[in-house]
Amino acid sequence: MATAIYTPSGTVVGWLDGKVVRELSGQHRAFVQNDNVFTYQGIHLGTFKNGYFRDRSGHAVAFIPGAQGGPLPPLPALAPLSPLFPLAPLPPLPPLPPLPPLPSLSWSDHDWEVYIRG
């Protein structure tokens, strides 16, 4: 079952389907490997740890329910039913990620779309 991904305002922007990050429509956009988030083109977007998606500076961009150790999440909106997801391609072998910055207690200046595009 997929988990809703929320913005700092509590709006649902996508789904975490296992290790696949999907749009609301179900289209695959990125994947998580060893706490790092990559596009399918191999671009390092940031990290995903303790329920927070973080940009390359360590600031939180989005969260899933139950996230801990970051900025105070808002009361999330009721998530829609997740669509039936098409099979995502096998993730490519990603490049070595940079050393992660220390997680901050601040929200990022980047919104989800800027983050997920890389």
Coordinates of C-alpha atoms in Angstrom, one line a residue, residues 3-117:
T3 CA 1.8 6.2 1.6
A4 CA 0.8 9.8 0.9
I5 CA 3.5 12.4 0.6
Y6 CA 2.6 15.8 2.1
T7 CA 4.0 19.4 1.6
P8 CA 4.6 21.8 4.5
S9 CA 1.1 23.0 4.1
G10 CA -0.4 19.5 4.5
T11 CA -1.3 19.0 0.8
V12 CA -0.9 15.6 -0.8
V13 CA 1.6 15.8 -3.7
G14 CA 2.5 12.2 -4.3
W15 CA 2.9 8.7 -3.1
L16 CA 5.7 6.6 -1.6
D17 CA 5.1 3.1 -3.0
G18 CA 7.8 1.0 -1.4
K19 CA 10.9 2.7 -2.6
V20 CA 9.3 4.4 -5.6
V21 CA 8.3 8.1 -5.4
R22 CA 5.2 8.7 -7.6
E23 CA 3.1 11.6 -8.7
L24 CA -0.5 11.8 -7.6
S25 CA -1.5 10.2 -10.9
G26 CA 0.8 7.2 -10.1
Q27 CA 3.5 8.0 -12.6
H28 CA 7.0 7.1 -11.2
R29 CA 9.3 10.1 -10.6
A30 CA 12.1 9.0 -8.3
F31 CA 13.3 6.2 -6.1
V32 CA 14.8 5.8 -2.7
Q33 CA 18.0 3.9 -2.1
N34 CA 20.0 3.8 1.1
D35 CA 18.2 7.0 2.5
N36 CA 19.0 8.9 -0.8
V37 CA 16.5 10.0 -3.4
F38 CA 17.4 9.8 -7.1
T39 CA 15.6 10.5 -10.3
Y40 CA 15.5 7.6 -12.8
Q41 CA 18.1 9.6 -14.7
G42 CA 20.5 9.3 -11.8
I43 CA 20.2 12.8 -10.4
H44 CA 20.6 13.0 -6.6
L45 CA 17.7 15.0 -5.2
G46 CA 18.4 14.7 -1.5
T47 CA 17.6 12.3 1.3
F48 CA 14.6 10.5 2.8
K49 CA 15.0 9.6 6.4
N50 CA 12.7 9.4 9.4
G51 CA 9.7 10.3 7.2
Y52 CA 11.1 13.5 5.8
F53 CA 12.2 14.2 2.2
R54 CA 15.1 16.7 2.4
D55 CA 16.8 18.8 -0.2
R56 CA 20.6 18.7 -0.7
S57 CA 21.0 21.3 2.0
G58 CA 19.2 19.2 4.6
H59 CA 16.0 21.2 4.8
A60 CA 12.7 19.3 4.7
V61 CA 10.6 19.5 1.5
A62 CA 7.9 17.0 2.3
F63 CA 6.9 14.3 4.8
I64 CA 4.9 11.2 5.2
P65 CA 2.7 10.5 8.3
G66 CA 4.7 9.6 11.4
A67 CA 7.7 11.7 10.3
Q68 CA 10.1 12.5 13.2
G69 CA 13.1 14.7 13.9
G70 CA 12.3 17.6 11.6
P71 CA 10.2 20.7 11.4
L72 CA 6.7 20.5 13.0
P73 CA 4.5 19.0 10.3
P74 CA 1.0 20.5 9.8
L75 CA -2.2 18.7 10.2
P76 CA -2.3 16.8 6.9
A77 CA -5.3 16.8 4.6
L78 CA -7.2 13.6 4.1
A79 CA -5.3 11.7 1.4
P80 CA -7.2 10.5 -1.7
L81 CA -7.4 6.9 -2.5
S82 CA -4.2 5.9 -4.3
P83 CA -4.6 4.9 -7.9
L84 CA -3.5 1.6 -9.4
F85 CA 0.1 2.0 -10.1
P86 CA 1.8 0.9 -13.3
L87 CA 5.0 -1.1 -12.8
A88 CA 8.0 1.2 -12.3
P89 CA 11.2 0.4 -14.2
L90 CA 14.1 -1.1 -12.4
P91 CA 16.1 1.8 -10.9
P92 CA 19.4 2.4 -12.5
L93 CA 22.6 2.0 -10.6
P94 CA 22.8 5.5 -9.1
P95 CA 26.0 7.5 -8.7
L96 CA 27.7 7.7 -5.3
P97 CA 25.7 10.3 -3.3
P98 CA 27.4 13.2 -1.6
L99 CA 27.8 13.2 2.1
P100 CA 24.4 14.2 3.6
P101 CA 24.2 17.5 5.4
L102 CA 22.9 17.6 9.0
P103 CA 19.1 17.5 9.0
S104 CA 17.7 20.9 9.8
L105 CA 14.5 21.8 11.7
S106 CA 13.5 24.1 8.9
W107 CA 11.3 23.7 5.8
S108 CA 13.1 24.2 2.5
D109 CA 12.5 27.2 0.2
H110 CA 12.0 24.7 -2.6
D111 CA 8.6 23.3 -3.3
W112 CA 7.9 19.7 -4.1
E113 CA 7.9 20.2 -7.9
V114 CA 11.3 22.0 -7.8
Y115 CA 12.7 19.2 -5.6
I116 CA 11.4 16.3 -7.6
R117 CA 12.7 17.7 -10.9

